[in-house]
mmCIF file of C-alpha atoms in Angstrom:
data_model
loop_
_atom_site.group_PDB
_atom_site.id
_atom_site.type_symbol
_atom_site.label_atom_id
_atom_site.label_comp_id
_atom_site.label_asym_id
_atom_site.label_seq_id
_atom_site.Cartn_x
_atom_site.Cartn_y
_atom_site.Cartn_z
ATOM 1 C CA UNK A 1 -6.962 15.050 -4.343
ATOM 2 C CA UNK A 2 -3.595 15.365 -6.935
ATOM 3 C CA UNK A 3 -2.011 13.032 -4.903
ATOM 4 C CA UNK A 4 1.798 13.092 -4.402
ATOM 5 C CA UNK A 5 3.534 15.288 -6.901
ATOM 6 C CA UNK A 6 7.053 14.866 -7.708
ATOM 7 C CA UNK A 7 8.845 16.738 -9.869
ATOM 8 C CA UNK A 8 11.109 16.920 -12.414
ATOM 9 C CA UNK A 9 9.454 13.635 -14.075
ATOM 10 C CA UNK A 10 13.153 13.153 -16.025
ATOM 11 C CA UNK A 11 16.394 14.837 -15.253
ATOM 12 C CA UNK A 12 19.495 14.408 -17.544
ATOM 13 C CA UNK A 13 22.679 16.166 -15.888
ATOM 14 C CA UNK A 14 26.349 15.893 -16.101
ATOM 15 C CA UNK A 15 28.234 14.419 -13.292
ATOM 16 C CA UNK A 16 29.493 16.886 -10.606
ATOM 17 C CA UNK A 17 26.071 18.994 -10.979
ATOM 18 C CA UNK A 18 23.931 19.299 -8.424
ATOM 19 C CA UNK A 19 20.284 17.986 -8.476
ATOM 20 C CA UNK A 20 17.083 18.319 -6.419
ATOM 21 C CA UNK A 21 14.313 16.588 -6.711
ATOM 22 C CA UNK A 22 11.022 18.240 -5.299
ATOM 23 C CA UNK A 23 7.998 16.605 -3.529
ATOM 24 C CA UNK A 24 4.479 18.040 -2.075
ATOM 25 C CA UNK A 25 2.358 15.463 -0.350
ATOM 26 C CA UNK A 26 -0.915 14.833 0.087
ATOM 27 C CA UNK A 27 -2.397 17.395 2.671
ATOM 28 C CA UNK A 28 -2.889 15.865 5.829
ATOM 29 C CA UNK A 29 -0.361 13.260 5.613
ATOM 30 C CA UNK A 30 2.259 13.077 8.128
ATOM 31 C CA UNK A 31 4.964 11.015 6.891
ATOM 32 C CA UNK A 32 7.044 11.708 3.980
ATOM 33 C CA UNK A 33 9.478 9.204 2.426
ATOM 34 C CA UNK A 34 12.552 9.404 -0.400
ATOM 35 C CA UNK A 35 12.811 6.129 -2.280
ATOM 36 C CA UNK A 36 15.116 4.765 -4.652
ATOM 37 C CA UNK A 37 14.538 2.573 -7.791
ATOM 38 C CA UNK A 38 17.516 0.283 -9.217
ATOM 39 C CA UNK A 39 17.461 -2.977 -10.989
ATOM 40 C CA UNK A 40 20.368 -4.201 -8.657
ATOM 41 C CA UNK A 41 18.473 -3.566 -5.715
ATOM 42 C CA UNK A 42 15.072 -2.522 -5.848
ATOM 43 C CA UNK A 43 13.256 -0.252 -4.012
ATOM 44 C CA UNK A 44 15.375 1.169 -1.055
ATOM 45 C CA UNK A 45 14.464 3.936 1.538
ATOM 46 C CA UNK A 46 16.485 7.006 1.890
ATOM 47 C CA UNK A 47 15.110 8.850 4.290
ATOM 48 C CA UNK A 48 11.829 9.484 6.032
ATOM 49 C CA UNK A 49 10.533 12.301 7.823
ATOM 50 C CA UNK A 50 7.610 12.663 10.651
ATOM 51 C CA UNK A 51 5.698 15.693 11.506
ATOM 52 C CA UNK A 52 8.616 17.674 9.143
ATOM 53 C CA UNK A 53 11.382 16.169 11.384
ATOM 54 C CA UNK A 54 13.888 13.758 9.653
ATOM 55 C CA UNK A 55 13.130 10.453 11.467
ATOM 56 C CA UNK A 56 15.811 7.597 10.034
ATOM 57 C CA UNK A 57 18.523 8.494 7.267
ATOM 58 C CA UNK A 58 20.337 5.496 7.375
ATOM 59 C CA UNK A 59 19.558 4.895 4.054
ATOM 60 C CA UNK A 60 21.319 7.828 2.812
ATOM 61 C CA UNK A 61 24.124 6.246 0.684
ATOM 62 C CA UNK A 62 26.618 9.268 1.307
ATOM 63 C CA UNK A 63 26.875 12.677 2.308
ATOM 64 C CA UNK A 64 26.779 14.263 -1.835
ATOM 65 C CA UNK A 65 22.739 13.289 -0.498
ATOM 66 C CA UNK A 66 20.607 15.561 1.686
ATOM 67 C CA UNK A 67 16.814 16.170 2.230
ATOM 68 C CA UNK A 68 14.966 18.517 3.574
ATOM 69 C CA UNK A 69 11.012 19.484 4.712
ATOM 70 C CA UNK A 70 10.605 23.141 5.353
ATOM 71 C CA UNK A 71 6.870 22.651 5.713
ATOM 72 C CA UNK A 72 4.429 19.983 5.986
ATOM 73 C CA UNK A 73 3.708 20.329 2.135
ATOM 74 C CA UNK A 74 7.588 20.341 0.410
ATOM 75 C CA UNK A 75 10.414 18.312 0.516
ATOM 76 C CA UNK A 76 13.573 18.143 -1.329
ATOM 77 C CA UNK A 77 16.760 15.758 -2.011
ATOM 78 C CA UNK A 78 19.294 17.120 -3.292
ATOM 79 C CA UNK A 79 22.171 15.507 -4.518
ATOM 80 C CA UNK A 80 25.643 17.621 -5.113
ATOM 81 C CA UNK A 81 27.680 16.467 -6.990
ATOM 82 C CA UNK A 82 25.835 14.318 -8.698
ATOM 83 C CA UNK A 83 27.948 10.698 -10.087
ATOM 84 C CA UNK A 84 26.530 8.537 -12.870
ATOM 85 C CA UNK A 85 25.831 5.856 -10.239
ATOM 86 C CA UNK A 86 22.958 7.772 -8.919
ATOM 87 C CA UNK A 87 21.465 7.290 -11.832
ATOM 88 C CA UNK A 88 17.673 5.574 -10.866
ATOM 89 C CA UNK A 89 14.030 6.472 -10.390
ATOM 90 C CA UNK A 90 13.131 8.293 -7.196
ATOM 91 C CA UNK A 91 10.208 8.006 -5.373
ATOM 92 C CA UNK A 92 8.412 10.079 -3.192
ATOM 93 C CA UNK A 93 5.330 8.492 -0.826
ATOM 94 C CA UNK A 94 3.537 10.121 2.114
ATOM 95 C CA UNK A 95 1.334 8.359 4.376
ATOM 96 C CA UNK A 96 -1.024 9.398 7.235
ATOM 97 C CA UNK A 97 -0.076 7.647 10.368
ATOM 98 C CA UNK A 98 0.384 3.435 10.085
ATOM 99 C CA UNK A 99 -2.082 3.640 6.803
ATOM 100 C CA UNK A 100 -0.587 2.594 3.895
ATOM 101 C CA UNK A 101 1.654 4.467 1.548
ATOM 102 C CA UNK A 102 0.512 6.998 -1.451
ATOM 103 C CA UNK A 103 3.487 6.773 -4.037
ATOM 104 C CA UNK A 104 4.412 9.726 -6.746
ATOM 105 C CA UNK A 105 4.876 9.283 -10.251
ATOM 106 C CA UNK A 106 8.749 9.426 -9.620
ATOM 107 C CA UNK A 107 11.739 11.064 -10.761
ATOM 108 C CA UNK A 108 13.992 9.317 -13.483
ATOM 109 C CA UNK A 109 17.329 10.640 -13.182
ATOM 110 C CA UNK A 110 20.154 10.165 -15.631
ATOM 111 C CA UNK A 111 23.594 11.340 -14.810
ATOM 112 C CA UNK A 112 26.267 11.403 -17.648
ATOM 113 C CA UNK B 1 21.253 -7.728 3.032
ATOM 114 C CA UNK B 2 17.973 -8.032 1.874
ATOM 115 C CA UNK B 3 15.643 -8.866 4.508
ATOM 116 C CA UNK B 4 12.649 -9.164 1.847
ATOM 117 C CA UNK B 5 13.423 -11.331 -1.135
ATOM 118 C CA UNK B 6 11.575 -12.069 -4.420
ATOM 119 C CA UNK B 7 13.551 -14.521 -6.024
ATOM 120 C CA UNK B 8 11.562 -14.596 -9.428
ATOM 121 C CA UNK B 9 12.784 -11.678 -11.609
ATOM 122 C CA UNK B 10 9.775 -12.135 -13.694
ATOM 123 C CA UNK B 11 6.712 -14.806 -14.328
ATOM 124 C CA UNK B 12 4.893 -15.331 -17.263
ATOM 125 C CA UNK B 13 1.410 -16.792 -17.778
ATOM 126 C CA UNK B 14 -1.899 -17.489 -19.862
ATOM 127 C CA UNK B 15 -4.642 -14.486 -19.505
ATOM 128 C CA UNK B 16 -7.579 -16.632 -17.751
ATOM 129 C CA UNK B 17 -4.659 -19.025 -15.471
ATOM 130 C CA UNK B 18 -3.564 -18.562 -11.817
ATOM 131 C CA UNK B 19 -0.272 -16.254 -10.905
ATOM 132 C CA UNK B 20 1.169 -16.905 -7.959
ATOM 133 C CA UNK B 21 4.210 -14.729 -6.683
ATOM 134 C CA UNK B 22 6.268 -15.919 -4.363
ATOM 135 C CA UNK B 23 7.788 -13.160 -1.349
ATOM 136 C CA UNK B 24 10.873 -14.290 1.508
ATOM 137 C CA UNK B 25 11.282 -12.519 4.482
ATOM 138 C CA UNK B 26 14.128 -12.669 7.141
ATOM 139 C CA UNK B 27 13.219 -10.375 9.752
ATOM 140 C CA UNK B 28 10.974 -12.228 12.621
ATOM 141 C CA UNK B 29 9.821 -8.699 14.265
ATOM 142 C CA UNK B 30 8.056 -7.572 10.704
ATOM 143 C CA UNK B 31 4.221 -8.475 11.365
ATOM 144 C CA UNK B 32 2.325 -7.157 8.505
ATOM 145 C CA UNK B 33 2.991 -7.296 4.850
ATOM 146 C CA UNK B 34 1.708 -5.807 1.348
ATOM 147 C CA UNK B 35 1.516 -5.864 -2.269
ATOM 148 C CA UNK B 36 2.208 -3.372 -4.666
ATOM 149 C CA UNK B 37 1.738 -3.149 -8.395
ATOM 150 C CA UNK B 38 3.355 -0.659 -10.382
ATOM 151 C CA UNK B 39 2.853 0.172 -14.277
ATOM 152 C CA UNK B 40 5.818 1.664 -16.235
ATOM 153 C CA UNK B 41 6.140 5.256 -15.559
ATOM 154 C CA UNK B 42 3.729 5.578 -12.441
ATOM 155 C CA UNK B 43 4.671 4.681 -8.833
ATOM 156 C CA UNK B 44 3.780 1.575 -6.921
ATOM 157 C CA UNK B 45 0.169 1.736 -6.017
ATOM 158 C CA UNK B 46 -1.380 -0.845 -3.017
ATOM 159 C CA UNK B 47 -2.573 -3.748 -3.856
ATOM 160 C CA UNK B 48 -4.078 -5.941 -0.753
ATOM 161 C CA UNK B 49 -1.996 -6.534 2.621
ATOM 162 C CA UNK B 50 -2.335 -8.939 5.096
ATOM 163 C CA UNK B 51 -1.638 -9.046 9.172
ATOM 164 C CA UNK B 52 0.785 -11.837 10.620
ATOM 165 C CA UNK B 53 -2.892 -12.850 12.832
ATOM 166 C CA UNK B 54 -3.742 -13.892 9.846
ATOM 167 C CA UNK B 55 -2.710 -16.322 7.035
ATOM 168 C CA UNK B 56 -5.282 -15.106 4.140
ATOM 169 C CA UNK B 57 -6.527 -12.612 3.018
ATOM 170 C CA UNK B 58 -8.656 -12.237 -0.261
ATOM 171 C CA UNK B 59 -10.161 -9.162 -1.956
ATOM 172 C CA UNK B 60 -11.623 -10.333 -5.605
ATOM 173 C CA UNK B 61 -9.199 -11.761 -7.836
ATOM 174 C CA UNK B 62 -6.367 -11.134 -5.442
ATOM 175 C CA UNK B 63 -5.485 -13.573 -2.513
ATOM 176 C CA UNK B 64 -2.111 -13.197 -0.247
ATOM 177 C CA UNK B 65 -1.284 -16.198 1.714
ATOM 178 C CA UNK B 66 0.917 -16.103 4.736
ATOM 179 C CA UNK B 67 3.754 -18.452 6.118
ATOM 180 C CA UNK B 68 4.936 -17.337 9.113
ATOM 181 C CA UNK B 69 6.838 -20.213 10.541
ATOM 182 C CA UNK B 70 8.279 -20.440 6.862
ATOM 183 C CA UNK B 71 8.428 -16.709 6.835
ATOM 184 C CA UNK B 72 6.670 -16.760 3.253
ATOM 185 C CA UNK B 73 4.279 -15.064 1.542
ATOM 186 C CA UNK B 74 2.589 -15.497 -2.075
ATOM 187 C CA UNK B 75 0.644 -13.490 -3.779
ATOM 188 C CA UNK B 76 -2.265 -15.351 -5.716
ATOM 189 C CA UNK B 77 -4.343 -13.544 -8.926
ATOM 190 C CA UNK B 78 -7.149 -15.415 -10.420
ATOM 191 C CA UNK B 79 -8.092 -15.315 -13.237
ATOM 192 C CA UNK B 80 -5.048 -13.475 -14.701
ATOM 193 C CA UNK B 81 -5.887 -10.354 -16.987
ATOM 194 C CA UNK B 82 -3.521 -9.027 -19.385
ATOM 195 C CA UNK B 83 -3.949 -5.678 -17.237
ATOM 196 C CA UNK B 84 -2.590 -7.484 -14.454
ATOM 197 C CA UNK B 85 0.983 -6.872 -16.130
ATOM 198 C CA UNK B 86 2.566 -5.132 -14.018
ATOM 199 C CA UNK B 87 5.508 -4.930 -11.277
ATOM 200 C CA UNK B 88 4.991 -6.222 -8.356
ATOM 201 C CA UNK B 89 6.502 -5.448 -5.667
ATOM 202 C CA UNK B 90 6.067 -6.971 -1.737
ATOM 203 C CA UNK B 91 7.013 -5.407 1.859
ATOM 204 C CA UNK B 92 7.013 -5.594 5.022
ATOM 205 C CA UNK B 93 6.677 -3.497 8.059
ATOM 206 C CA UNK B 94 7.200 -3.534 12.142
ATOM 207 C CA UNK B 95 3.691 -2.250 13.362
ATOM 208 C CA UNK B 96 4.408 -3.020 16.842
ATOM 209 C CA UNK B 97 6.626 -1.760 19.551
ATOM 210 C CA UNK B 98 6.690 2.529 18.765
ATOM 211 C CA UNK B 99 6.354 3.869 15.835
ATOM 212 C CA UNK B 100 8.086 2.365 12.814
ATOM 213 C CA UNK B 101 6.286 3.088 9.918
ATOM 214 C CA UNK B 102 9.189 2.577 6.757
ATOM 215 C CA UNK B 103 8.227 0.110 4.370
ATOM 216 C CA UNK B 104 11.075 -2.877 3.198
ATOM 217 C CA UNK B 105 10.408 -3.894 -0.377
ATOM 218 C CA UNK B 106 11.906 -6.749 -2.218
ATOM 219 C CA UNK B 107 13.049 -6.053 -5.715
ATOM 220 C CA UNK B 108 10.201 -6.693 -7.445
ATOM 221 C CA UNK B 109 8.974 -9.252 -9.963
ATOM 222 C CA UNK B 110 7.310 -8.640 -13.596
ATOM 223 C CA UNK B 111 4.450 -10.114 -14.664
ATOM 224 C CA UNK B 112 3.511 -10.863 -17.977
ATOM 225 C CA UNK B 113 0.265 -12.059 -18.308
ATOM 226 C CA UNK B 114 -0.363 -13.210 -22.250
ATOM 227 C CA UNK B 115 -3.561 -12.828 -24.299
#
């Protein structure tokens, strides 16, 4: 088992680009989640999806962020344009059912 | 507004001594809580969890206590290895009542544990 791949592992773009972020989960799970990392305020959910259907996006900061699953083994966020505040580490997880959560290696983006 | 708090940005201690981190909560309906540790460069991986039927639970060096008319939590490693440095992060879920499965994390406190 690879476990939850995210990828790029480090992405450096200008502000006003547009970024996406990729994720494939662990076969089998059924939940897929889109974290954030800041200092200010720690880990924070995005958006999670169930069965490939978004669930809750209320932690979508603004509409320059969407996500998508096309299939139970992809996801993206995509962020356009992209602002120097979104600068953080995202995280991807997927879960089966109430079990507990299998994390990525994350997504360190810097936007200059 | 954070409805899980970690108040201590960081905590060092002596390899071989107790570490006990320290974990708020707001929210009354959460019932069950973990721990996750997270090294530089990897994602947060589980550590030990506990139910709110319970108010311990221990698995080796690693005990999580639970407060629930204080709504606390603490997070208890003994003895303290210098791998044990790490991020540590808590949360706290709804299990009950439908399906809510999203995590809430608090931001996290950094252990140093010294040789």
């Amino acid at each position: 088992d690879a476990g939850v791949i995210q990828s790029p592992r480090h992405e450096v773009t200008e502000m006003g680009q547009e970024v996406t972020l990729r994720c494939k989960p662990i076969s089998g799970h059924d939940y897929l989640f889109w974290y954030r990392q800041t200092m200010m305020r720690g880990l924070e959910l995005l958006i999670y999806f169930n069965n490939n259907v978004p669930i809750d996006d209320s932690g979508m900061p603004e509409d320059r962020f969407s996500a998508k699953m096309p299939n139970a083994s992809f996801s993206t966020l995509k962020i356009q344009p992209s602002e120097p505040r979104d600068s953080a580490v995202y995280f991807c997880a997927s879960s089966f059912a109430h079990y507990g959560y299998t994390f990525g290696s994350g997504t360190r983006l810097t936007v200059v | 507004d954070q409805q899980v708090k970690q108040n201590s940005p960081s905590l060092s201690v002596q390899e071989g001594r107790i570490s006990i981190l320290n974990c708020d909560y707001t929210n009354s309906m959460f019932d069950y809580f973990l721990w996750y540790k997270k090294y530089p460069a990897e994602g947060p991986t589980f550590l030990i969890s506990i139910s709110s039927i319970k108010d311990k639970n221990e698995d080796g060096r690693f005990t999580v206590f639970l407060n629930k008319s204080a709504k606390h939590l603490s997070l208890h490693i003994v003895p303290s290895q210098p791998g044990d440095s790490a991020v540590y992060f808590c949360a706290a879920k709804r299990n009950s009542g439908g399906s809510n499965y999203k995590l809430t994390f608090g931001k996290g406190t950094l252990l140093t544990v010294n040789p």
